[in-house]
Amino acid sequence: MVGWGVTRFVPLPWIGAPASSEGDGADGGTPVDGELEGRDVAALGRLEPAGDMIAVSALPGDRLKTLAVAEGDFVAAGDVIGQLDSYRLRELEVESIDARLREAAARETAETNLADSRIIAAELAVEQARSKSLELESQKQQVEVLRSSLALEQSKLDKIADVSHDLISDEEKQQQALLVQKLTAELSAAETMVKQLEQTSQLALRAANADLEAAKTAKEQIKATMPTESLKVAREVAVEQRDRSLIKAPIDGTVLAVYTHPGEHIANQPVLQMADLRQMVCVAEVYETDVRLVKKGQRAEIHSKVFPPDVNKKGLHGTVERVGDIIASAQLNPLDPFARSDRHVVEVRIKLDAESAVYAAQLVNLQVDVTIHTQEGASQVAVSDVSP
């Protein structure tokens, strides 16, 4: 239902005569410059939220399961206001990935513990290989002792070789020779043992170090073989898909209209429409020849027969906040059936005072009559039956 408020009519020179954008003053139906000065500007307008009216949608093809709000409810940004049928399925997908993440973590822990045990065993093998070097040093010392003993006994043998039989018997010489042979054999065996120990010690140490490096590498590869990172990414995707099955309020605001109800499939139309009604404006369509009189900061009055009589008499009030730059065809139509339909206007945004905004919030999109005061004490002009 739309109505207009009439305050006081001021005779305008072009009333009753169709105006032409190419008119030549009063005779042609378009007011001349002198006729525009010093008067208020009348226009049609509509009450709107200062911010945009938001259409809250959901994924087409899904079904609306629950809706927690009704028209007129105020909700905060981020509040869950509805749920789609697919939410439970998406939630199960998240739980499935969580279970796989726990399994991967348990497997990683078990394999890490096993790798740590292998590393400890390899480190012990390295220590054992290194301990053989001590045995090698002991064997080398024994070789040196045998060499010294052999040299000493060989020296003795050389000294008694030419001694007469009267001083040293042949038996003593043979015993000394046998002792030299024995020491020579022992020295040879000890030297062979040293060579063997050197080879085995080196091989054992290299093998133990190789096993240790292999164990460390195997531990490092555990994380690479675990699908943990890919599962985390998959979980993020699943959570995003699950959250898309929840309808959340994009802003702080009031639900203006509900278009889809629980049980209905989501189609191309939004689920609901909402807006922040705490700040309201009136968008006035000012006729193109009047717009040069309108300036930012001018005061404006708004009337409508839809308002209660006391409110309509007093009117809503606001201040011109912005004057548009684009001339376009009018979107609002006056009651006068003879009014021109090809009017060209400029949108003027009027910020409503706090008290007026509270009342206007109950009548979003209402078409109203607007009077913009271009001068103090200027007469008021209504537009109910006035066509430019």
Tab-separated table of C-alpha atoms in Angstrom:
chain	number	residue	atom	x	y	z
A	1	MET	CA	0.000	0.000	0.000
A	2	VAL	CA	1.432	3.357	-0.995
A	3	GLY	CA	0.166	6.847	-0.159
A	4	TRP	CA	1.356	10.388	-0.401
A	5	GLY	CA	1.328	13.209	2.144
A	6	VAL	CA	0.227	16.673	1.020
A	7	THR	CA	1.547	19.659	2.956
A	8	ARG	CA	0.968	22.813	0.959
A	9	PHE	CA	0.828	23.471	-2.746
A	10	VAL	CA	2.670	26.315	-4.315
A	11	PRO	CA	1.591	27.192	-7.846
A	12	LEU	CA	4.305	26.182	-10.246
A	13	PRO	CA	4.429	27.675	-13.694
A	14	TRP	CA	4.566	24.308	-15.457
A	15	ILE	CA	1.658	22.565	-13.678
A	16	GLY	CA	-0.801	21.310	-16.199
A	17	ALA	CA	1.568	21.818	-19.107
A	18	PRO	CA	3.750	18.867	-20.162
A	19	ALA	CA	7.367	19.753	-19.710
A	20	SER	CA	9.923	19.134	-22.396
A	21	SER	CA	13.587	18.612	-21.819
A	22	GLU	CA	14.120	20.921	-24.756
A	23	GLY	CA	11.590	23.578	-23.651
A	24	ASP	CA	12.329	27.274	-23.931
A	25	GLY	CA	11.243	28.577	-20.529
A	26	ALA	CA	7.738	29.207	-19.208
A	27	ASP	CA	6.168	29.234	-22.633
A	28	GLY	CA	7.653	25.858	-23.490
A	29	GLY	CA	6.682	24.174	-20.209
A	30	THR	CA	10.148	24.161	-18.596
A	31	PRO	CA	10.824	26.714	-15.831
A	32	VAL	CA	13.417	29.344	-16.514
A	33	ASP	CA	16.319	29.917	-14.128
A	34	GLY	CA	14.637	32.755	-12.246
A	35	GLU	CA	11.613	30.611	-11.501
A	36	LEU	CA	13.772	27.914	-9.882
A	37	GLU	CA	15.613	30.118	-7.427
A	38	GLY	CA	14.385	30.522	-3.866
A	39	ARG	CA	12.011	27.593	-3.646
A	40	ASP	CA	12.033	24.145	-2.063
A	41	VAL	CA	12.435	21.061	-4.207
A	42	ALA	CA	9.727	18.419	-4.198
A	43	ALA	CA	10.340	14.830	-5.249
A	44	LEU	CA	9.201	11.281	-4.809
A	45	GLY	CA	11.400	8.994	-2.743
A	46	ARG	CA	11.640	5.573	-1.150
A	47	LEU	CA	12.787	4.513	2.311
A	48	GLU	CA	15.801	2.199	2.291
A	49	PRO	CA	18.445	0.891	4.665
A	50	ALA	CA	21.679	2.880	4.534
A	51	GLY	CA	23.462	-0.331	3.608
A	52	ASP	CA	22.525	-2.842	0.961
A	53	MET	CA	19.647	-5.254	1.327
A	54	ILE	CA	21.326	-8.656	1.338
A	55	ALA	CA	19.845	-11.707	-0.359
A	56	VAL	CA	20.996	-14.753	1.626
A	57	SER	CA	21.236	-17.794	-0.649
A	58	ALA	CA	22.283	-21.439	-0.403
A	59	LEU	CA	23.505	-24.150	-2.772
A	60	PRO	CA	20.825	-24.793	-5.424
A	61	GLY	CA	19.465	-28.332	-5.534
A	62	ASP	CA	19.800	-28.925	-1.801
A	63	ARG	CA	16.838	-28.969	0.551
A	64	LEU	CA	16.282	-26.576	3.439
A	65	LYS	CA	16.097	-28.662	6.624
A	66	THR	CA	15.690	-26.013	9.319
A	67	LEU	CA	15.314	-22.232	9.498
A	68	ALA	CA	15.849	-20.613	12.874
A	69	VAL	CA	14.581	-17.112	12.072
A	70	ALA	CA	11.378	-15.404	10.998
A	71	GLU	CA	10.596	-12.068	9.411
A	72	GLY	CA	11.434	-9.229	11.787
A	73	ASP	CA	14.091	-11.146	13.741
A	74	PHE	CA	17.405	-9.411	14.352
A	75	VAL	CA	20.515	-11.567	13.927
A	76	ALA	CA	24.229	-10.938	14.361
A	77	ALA	CA	26.798	-11.533	11.644
A	78	GLY	CA	27.953	-15.154	11.675
A	79	ASP	CA	24.886	-16.522	13.476
A	80	VAL	CA	23.660	-19.858	12.097
A	81	ILE	CA	20.138	-19.181	10.879
A	82	GLY	CA	19.469	-22.328	8.853
A	83	GLN	CA	20.685	-25.796	7.904
A	84	LEU	CA	20.500	-27.827	4.695
A	85	ASP	CA	19.779	-31.544	4.400
A	86	SER	CA	23.336	-32.196	3.205
A	87	TYR	CA	24.850	-30.964	6.481
A	88	ARG	CA	24.859	-34.394	8.180
A	89	LEU	CA	26.539	-36.048	5.178
A	90	ARG	CA	29.191	-33.323	5.078
A	91	GLU	CA	29.707	-33.724	8.813
A	92	LEU	CA	30.257	-37.471	8.384
A	93	GLU	CA	32.883	-36.745	5.732
A	94	VAL	CA	34.747	-34.537	8.213
A	95	GLU	CA	34.502	-37.237	10.908
A	96	SER	CA	35.820	-39.841	8.441
A	97	ILE	CA	38.866	-37.728	7.639
A	98	ASP	CA	39.418	-37.090	11.357
A	99	ALA	CA	39.447	-40.864	11.928
A	100	ARG	CA	41.991	-41.326	9.120
A	101	LEU	CA	44.130	-38.583	10.621
A	102	ARG	CA	44.100	-40.363	13.992
A	103	GLU	CA	45.027	-43.649	12.329
A	104	ALA	CA	47.862	-41.982	10.440
A	105	ALA	CA	49.112	-40.375	13.655
A	106	ALA	CA	49.045	-43.730	15.498
A	107	ARG	CA	50.843	-45.446	12.628
A	108	GLU	CA	53.434	-42.672	12.501
A	109	THR	CA	54.033	-42.991	16.240
A	110	ALA	CA	54.478	-46.779	16.006
A	111	GLU	CA	56.833	-46.587	13.041
A	112	THR	CA	58.799	-43.769	14.676
A	113	ASN	CA	59.269	-45.858	17.820
A	114	LEU	CA	60.454	-48.794	15.695
A	115	ALA	CA	62.853	-46.527	13.809
A	116	ASP	CA	64.209	-45.185	17.093
A	117	SER	CA	64.871	-48.756	18.246
A	118	ARG	CA	66.715	-49.512	15.026
A	119	ILE	CA	68.794	-46.377	15.453
A	120	ILE	CA	69.737	-47.407	19.001
A	121	ALA	CA	70.732	-50.895	17.775
A	122	ALA	CA	72.799	-49.379	14.972
A	123	GLU	CA	74.540	-47.039	17.399
A	124	LEU	CA	75.442	-50.037	19.599
A	125	ALA	CA	76.859	-51.807	16.551
A	126	VAL	CA	79.017	-48.769	15.839
A	127	GLU	CA	80.307	-48.823	19.402
A	128	GLN	CA	81.101	-52.526	19.098
A	129	ALA	CA	82.960	-51.923	15.855
A	130	ARG	CA	84.945	-49.174	17.502
A	131	SER	CA	85.784	-51.459	20.427
A	132	LYS	CA	87.602	-53.773	17.993
A	133	SER	CA	90.111	-50.997	17.407
A	134	LEU	CA	91.174	-51.348	21.052
A	135	GLU	CA	91.768	-55.057	20.489
A	136	LEU	CA	93.780	-54.167	17.403
A	137	GLU	CA	96.003	-51.807	19.390
A	138	SER	CA	96.587	-54.522	21.972
A	139	GLN	CA	97.541	-56.968	19.231
A	140	LYS	CA	99.959	-54.428	17.726
A	141	GLN	CA	101.642	-54.014	21.102
A	142	GLN	CA	102.003	-57.786	21.369
A	143	VAL	CA	103.674	-57.809	17.938
A	144	GLU	CA	106.148	-55.208	19.118
A	145	VAL	CA	106.930	-57.310	22.216
A	146	LEU	CA	107.458	-60.418	20.079
A	147	ARG	CA	109.721	-58.486	17.740
A	148	SER	CA	111.819	-57.283	20.639
A	149	SER	CA	111.973	-60.779	22.125
A	150	LEU	CA	112.880	-62.303	18.745
A	151	ALA	CA	115.607	-59.740	18.196
A	152	LEU	CA	117.032	-60.448	21.598
A	153	GLU	CA	116.979	-64.222	21.211
A	154	GLN	CA	118.352	-63.984	17.668
A	155	SER	CA	121.207	-61.906	19.040
A	156	LYS	CA	121.901	-64.589	21.621
A	157	LEU	CA	121.785	-67.275	18.947
A	158	ASP	CA	124.266	-65.355	16.813
A	159	LYS	CA	126.657	-64.954	19.725
A	160	ILE	CA	126.744	-68.638	20.647
A	161	ALA	CA	126.909	-69.890	17.083
A	162	ASP	CA	130.733	-69.650	16.983
A	163	VAL	CA	131.416	-70.471	20.614
A	164	SER	CA	133.378	-73.650	21.131
A	165	HIS	CA	131.748	-76.836	22.221
A	166	ASP	CA	133.663	-76.688	25.455
A	167	LEU	CA	131.751	-73.594	26.589
A	168	ILE	CA	128.270	-74.210	25.134
A	169	SER	CA	126.989	-77.582	24.155
A	170	ASP	CA	125.254	-78.327	20.882
A	171	GLU	CA	122.090	-79.029	22.804
A	172	GLU	CA	122.037	-75.505	24.226
A	173	LYS	CA	122.602	-74.088	20.744
A	174	GLN	CA	119.704	-76.144	19.400
A	175	GLN	CA	117.424	-74.968	22.219
A	176	GLN	CA	118.326	-71.370	21.457
A	177	ALA	CA	117.614	-71.918	17.766
A	178	LEU	CA	114.255	-73.504	18.598
A	179	LEU	CA	113.391	-70.530	20.774
A	180	VAL	CA	114.198	-68.179	17.895
A	181	GLN	CA	112.051	-70.271	15.548
A	182	LYS	CA	109.195	-70.231	18.052
A	183	LEU	CA	109.331	-66.475	18.463
A	184	THR	CA	109.546	-66.044	14.706
A	185	ALA	CA	106.400	-68.168	14.269
A	186	GLU	CA	104.582	-66.298	17.048
A	187	LEU	CA	105.553	-62.951	15.531
A	188	SER	CA	104.312	-64.043	12.125
A	189	ALA	CA	101.029	-65.224	13.617
A	190	ALA	CA	100.634	-61.986	15.583
A	191	GLU	CA	101.276	-59.865	12.476
A	192	THR	CA	98.719	-61.893	10.542
A	193	MET	CA	96.240	-61.358	13.355
A	194	VAL	CA	96.867	-57.604	13.218
A	195	LYS	CA	96.095	-57.544	9.501
A	196	GLN	CA	92.912	-59.539	10.020
A	197	LEU	CA	91.806	-57.315	12.869
A	198	GLU	CA	92.446	-54.200	10.775
A	199	GLN	CA	90.304	-55.530	7.953
A	200	THR	CA	87.474	-56.813	10.134
A	201	SER	CA	87.470	-53.679	12.291
A	202	GLN	CA	87.195	-51.385	9.283
A	203	LEU	CA	84.479	-53.491	7.669
A	204	ALA	CA	82.511	-53.766	10.913
A	205	LEU	CA	82.701	-50.016	11.529
A	206	ARG	CA	81.655	-49.180	7.958
A	207	ALA	CA	78.755	-51.646	8.151
A	208	ALA	CA	77.626	-50.312	11.517
A	209	ASN	CA	77.751	-46.704	10.294
A	210	ALA	CA	75.819	-47.687	7.167
A	211	ASP	CA	73.139	-49.358	9.281
A	212	LEU	CA	72.944	-46.249	11.477
A	213	GLU	CA	72.485	-43.935	8.492
A	214	ALA	CA	69.885	-46.271	7.013
A	215	ALA	CA	67.964	-46.275	10.286
A	216	LYS	CA	68.032	-42.466	10.468
A	217	THR	CA	66.935	-42.154	6.841
A	218	ALA	CA	64.097	-44.592	7.428
A	219	LYS	CA	62.899	-42.463	10.327
A	220	GLU	CA	62.958	-39.319	8.191
A	221	GLN	CA	60.966	-41.057	5.469
A	222	ILE	CA	58.173	-41.975	7.849
A	223	LYS	CA	56.584	-38.516	7.646
A	224	ALA	CA	56.977	-38.485	3.871
A	225	THR	CA	55.088	-41.759	3.552
A	226	MET	CA	52.295	-40.665	5.907
A	227	PRO	CA	49.314	-39.004	4.120
A	228	THR	CA	48.970	-36.495	6.956
A	229	GLU	CA	49.321	-33.314	4.911
A	230	SER	CA	46.941	-34.447	2.171
A	231	LEU	CA	44.433	-35.507	4.813
A	232	LYS	CA	44.652	-32.079	6.455
A	233	VAL	CA	43.923	-30.405	3.121
A	234	ALA	CA	41.061	-32.835	2.492
A	235	ARG	CA	39.690	-31.989	5.924
A	236	GLU	CA	39.766	-28.260	5.159
A	237	VAL	CA	37.813	-28.924	1.969
A	238	ALA	CA	35.327	-31.128	3.824
A	239	VAL	CA	34.851	-28.519	6.564
A	240	GLU	CA	34.276	-25.829	3.932
A	241	GLN	CA	31.677	-28.021	2.211
A	242	ARG	CA	30.034	-28.804	5.554
A	243	ASP	CA	29.890	-25.120	6.485
A	244	ARG	CA	28.243	-24.364	3.143
A	245	SER	CA	25.402	-26.552	4.343
A	246	LEU	CA	24.868	-24.042	7.144
A	247	ILE	CA	23.183	-20.747	6.397
A	248	LYS	CA	24.887	-17.937	8.317
A	249	ALA	CA	23.960	-14.298	8.639
A	250	PRO	CA	26.423	-12.256	6.545
A	251	ILE	CA	25.795	-9.031	8.492
A	252	ASP	CA	24.145	-7.684	11.611
A	253	GLY	CA	20.601	-7.001	10.546
A	254	THR	CA	16.901	-7.720	10.466
A	255	VAL	CA	15.189	-10.414	8.406
A	256	LEU	CA	12.948	-8.582	5.953
A	257	ALA	CA	11.441	-11.486	4.009
A	258	VAL	CA	11.615	-15.285	3.939
A	259	TYR	CA	11.311	-16.898	0.501
A	260	THR	CA	12.209	-20.544	1.213
A	261	HIS	CA	10.795	-22.637	4.039
A	262	PRO	CA	11.944	-25.918	5.658
A	263	GLY	CA	11.298	-28.893	3.396
A	264	GLU	CA	11.551	-26.884	0.189
A	265	HIS	CA	14.328	-27.294	-2.341
A	266	ILE	CA	16.763	-24.453	-2.821
A	267	ALA	CA	16.056	-22.851	-6.184
A	268	ASN	CA	17.321	-19.723	-7.871
A	269	GLN	CA	15.555	-17.439	-5.428
A	270	PRO	CA	17.279	-16.549	-2.129
A	271	VAL	CA	16.357	-18.172	1.157
A	272	LEU	CA	15.705	-14.813	2.760
A	273	GLN	CA	16.463	-11.119	2.532
A	274	MET	CA	17.909	-9.030	5.334
A	275	ALA	CA	19.339	-5.588	5.980
A	276	ASP	CA	20.731	-3.468	8.786
A	277	LEU	CA	17.843	-1.156	9.639
A	278	ARG	CA	19.629	0.780	12.358
A	279	GLN	CA	20.526	3.441	9.798
A	280	MET	CA	17.952	4.447	7.194
A	281	VAL	CA	18.003	6.746	4.210
A	282	CYS	CA	15.491	8.118	1.767
A	283	VAL	CA	16.474	7.987	-1.894
A	284	ALA	CA	14.675	10.876	-3.585
A	285	GLU	CA	14.238	11.113	-7.361
A	286	VAL	CA	14.791	14.807	-8.058
A	287	TYR	CA	13.697	16.124	-11.443
A	288	GLU	CA	16.659	16.946	-13.686
A	289	THR	CA	15.914	20.675	-13.816
A	290	ASP	CA	15.681	20.905	-9.997
A	291	VAL	CA	18.807	18.999	-9.086
A	292	ARG	CA	21.105	22.015	-9.338
A	293	LEU	CA	19.265	23.539	-6.373
A	294	VAL	CA	20.040	20.540	-4.165
A	295	LYS	CA	23.244	20.611	-2.133
A	296	LYS	CA	24.836	18.324	0.417
A	297	GLY	CA	23.830	19.272	3.969
A	298	GLN	CA	20.357	20.651	3.115
A	299	ARG	CA	17.502	19.535	5.354
A	300	ALA	CA	14.590	17.477	4.048
A	301	GLU	CA	11.107	16.477	5.194
A	302	ILE	CA	9.359	13.230	4.321
A	303	HIS	CA	5.609	12.613	4.385
A	304	SER	CA	3.243	9.767	3.503
A	305	LYS	CA	-0.403	8.962	4.086
A	306	VAL	CA	0.791	5.554	5.266
A	307	PHE	CA	2.184	7.285	8.366
A	308	PRO	CA	-0.183	7.843	11.276
A	309	PRO	CA	-1.687	11.344	11.105
A	310	ASP	CA	0.518	12.743	13.879
A	311	VAL	CA	3.660	11.311	12.269
A	312	ASN	CA	2.641	12.499	8.820
A	313	LYS	CA	1.927	16.000	10.128
A	314	LYS	CA	5.311	16.222	11.752
A	315	GLY	CA	7.081	14.302	8.993
A	316	LEU	CA	10.358	12.422	9.044
A	317	HIS	CA	13.513	14.487	8.807
A	318	GLY	CA	16.960	14.053	7.387
A	319	THR	CA	19.934	15.684	5.712
A	320	VAL	CA	21.060	15.477	2.097
A	321	GLU	CA	24.067	13.181	2.149
A	322	ARG	CA	24.856	12.790	-1.531
A	323	VAL	CA	23.619	14.108	-4.876
A	324	GLY	CA	23.943	11.645	-7.734
A	325	ASP	CA	25.726	12.302	-11.012
A	326	ILE	CA	23.595	10.175	-13.338
A	327	ILE	CA	20.380	11.286	-15.008
A	328	ALA	CA	18.068	8.330	-15.553
A	329	SER	CA	14.408	7.456	-16.026
A	330	ALA	CA	12.280	7.671	-12.890
A	331	GLN	CA	11.540	4.423	-11.045
A	332	LEU	CA	8.790	5.913	-8.841
A	333	ASN	CA	5.429	6.985	-10.235
A	334	PRO	CA	3.184	9.810	-8.922
A	335	LEU	CA	-0.541	9.274	-8.321
A	336	ASP	CA	-1.477	11.692	-11.092
A	337	PRO	CA	-2.563	9.495	-14.036
A	338	PHE	CA	-1.714	12.355	-16.404
A	339	ALA	CA	1.840	12.691	-15.170
A	340	ARG	CA	4.553	12.114	-17.711
A	341	SER	CA	6.017	8.622	-17.761
A	342	ASP	CA	9.267	9.668	-19.367
A	343	ARG	CA	10.529	11.828	-16.511
A	344	HIS	CA	14.303	12.088	-16.073
A	345	VAL	CA	15.621	12.346	-12.549
A	346	VAL	CA	18.757	12.296	-10.398
A	347	GLU	CA	18.877	10.234	-7.208
A	348	VAL	CA	19.529	12.215	-4.032
A	349	ARG	CA	20.424	10.278	-0.895
A	350	ILE	CA	19.009	11.690	2.355
A	351	LYS	CA	20.312	10.357	5.663
A	352	LEU	CA	17.459	10.186	8.178
A	353	ASP	CA	17.808	11.493	11.701
A	354	ALA	CA	18.036	8.854	14.432
A	355	GLU	CA	14.412	9.227	15.565
A	356	SER	CA	13.100	9.205	11.994
A	357	ALA	CA	15.260	6.173	11.135
A	358	VAL	CA	13.625	4.117	13.898
A	359	TYR	CA	10.194	4.725	12.386
A	360	ALA	CA	11.344	4.329	8.765
A	361	ALA	CA	12.827	0.927	9.592
A	362	GLN	CA	9.285	-0.412	9.820
A	363	LEU	CA	8.440	0.679	6.260
A	364	VAL	CA	11.298	-0.391	4.034
A	365	ASN	CA	10.763	0.464	0.343
A	366	LEU	CA	7.783	2.691	1.095
A	367	GLN	CA	7.264	5.384	-1.562
A	368	VAL	CA	7.087	8.798	0.103
A	369	ASP	CA	6.842	12.516	-0.682
A	370	VAL	CA	10.063	14.439	-0.111
A	371	THR	CA	10.604	18.161	0.333
A	372	ILE	CA	14.185	19.422	0.274
A	373	HIS	CA	14.594	22.889	1.810
A	374	THR	CA	17.008	24.836	-0.330
A	375	GLN	CA	16.660	27.985	1.820
A	376	GLU	CA	15.681	28.759	5.392
A	377	GLY	CA	12.012	29.687	5.695
A	378	ALA	CA	11.194	28.634	2.143
A	379	SER	CA	7.702	27.429	1.414
A	380	GLN	CA	7.023	23.698	1.266
A	381	VAL	CA	5.932	22.029	-1.946
A	382	ALA	CA	4.242	18.625	-2.109
A	383	VAL	CA	4.387	16.371	-5.152
A	384	SER	CA	1.244	14.321	-4.786
A	385	ASP	CA	-0.354	15.688	-7.910
A	386	VAL	CA	2.529	17.548	-9.395
A	387	SER	CA	4.217	16.239	-12.501
A	388	PRO	CA	7.329	17.914	-13.838
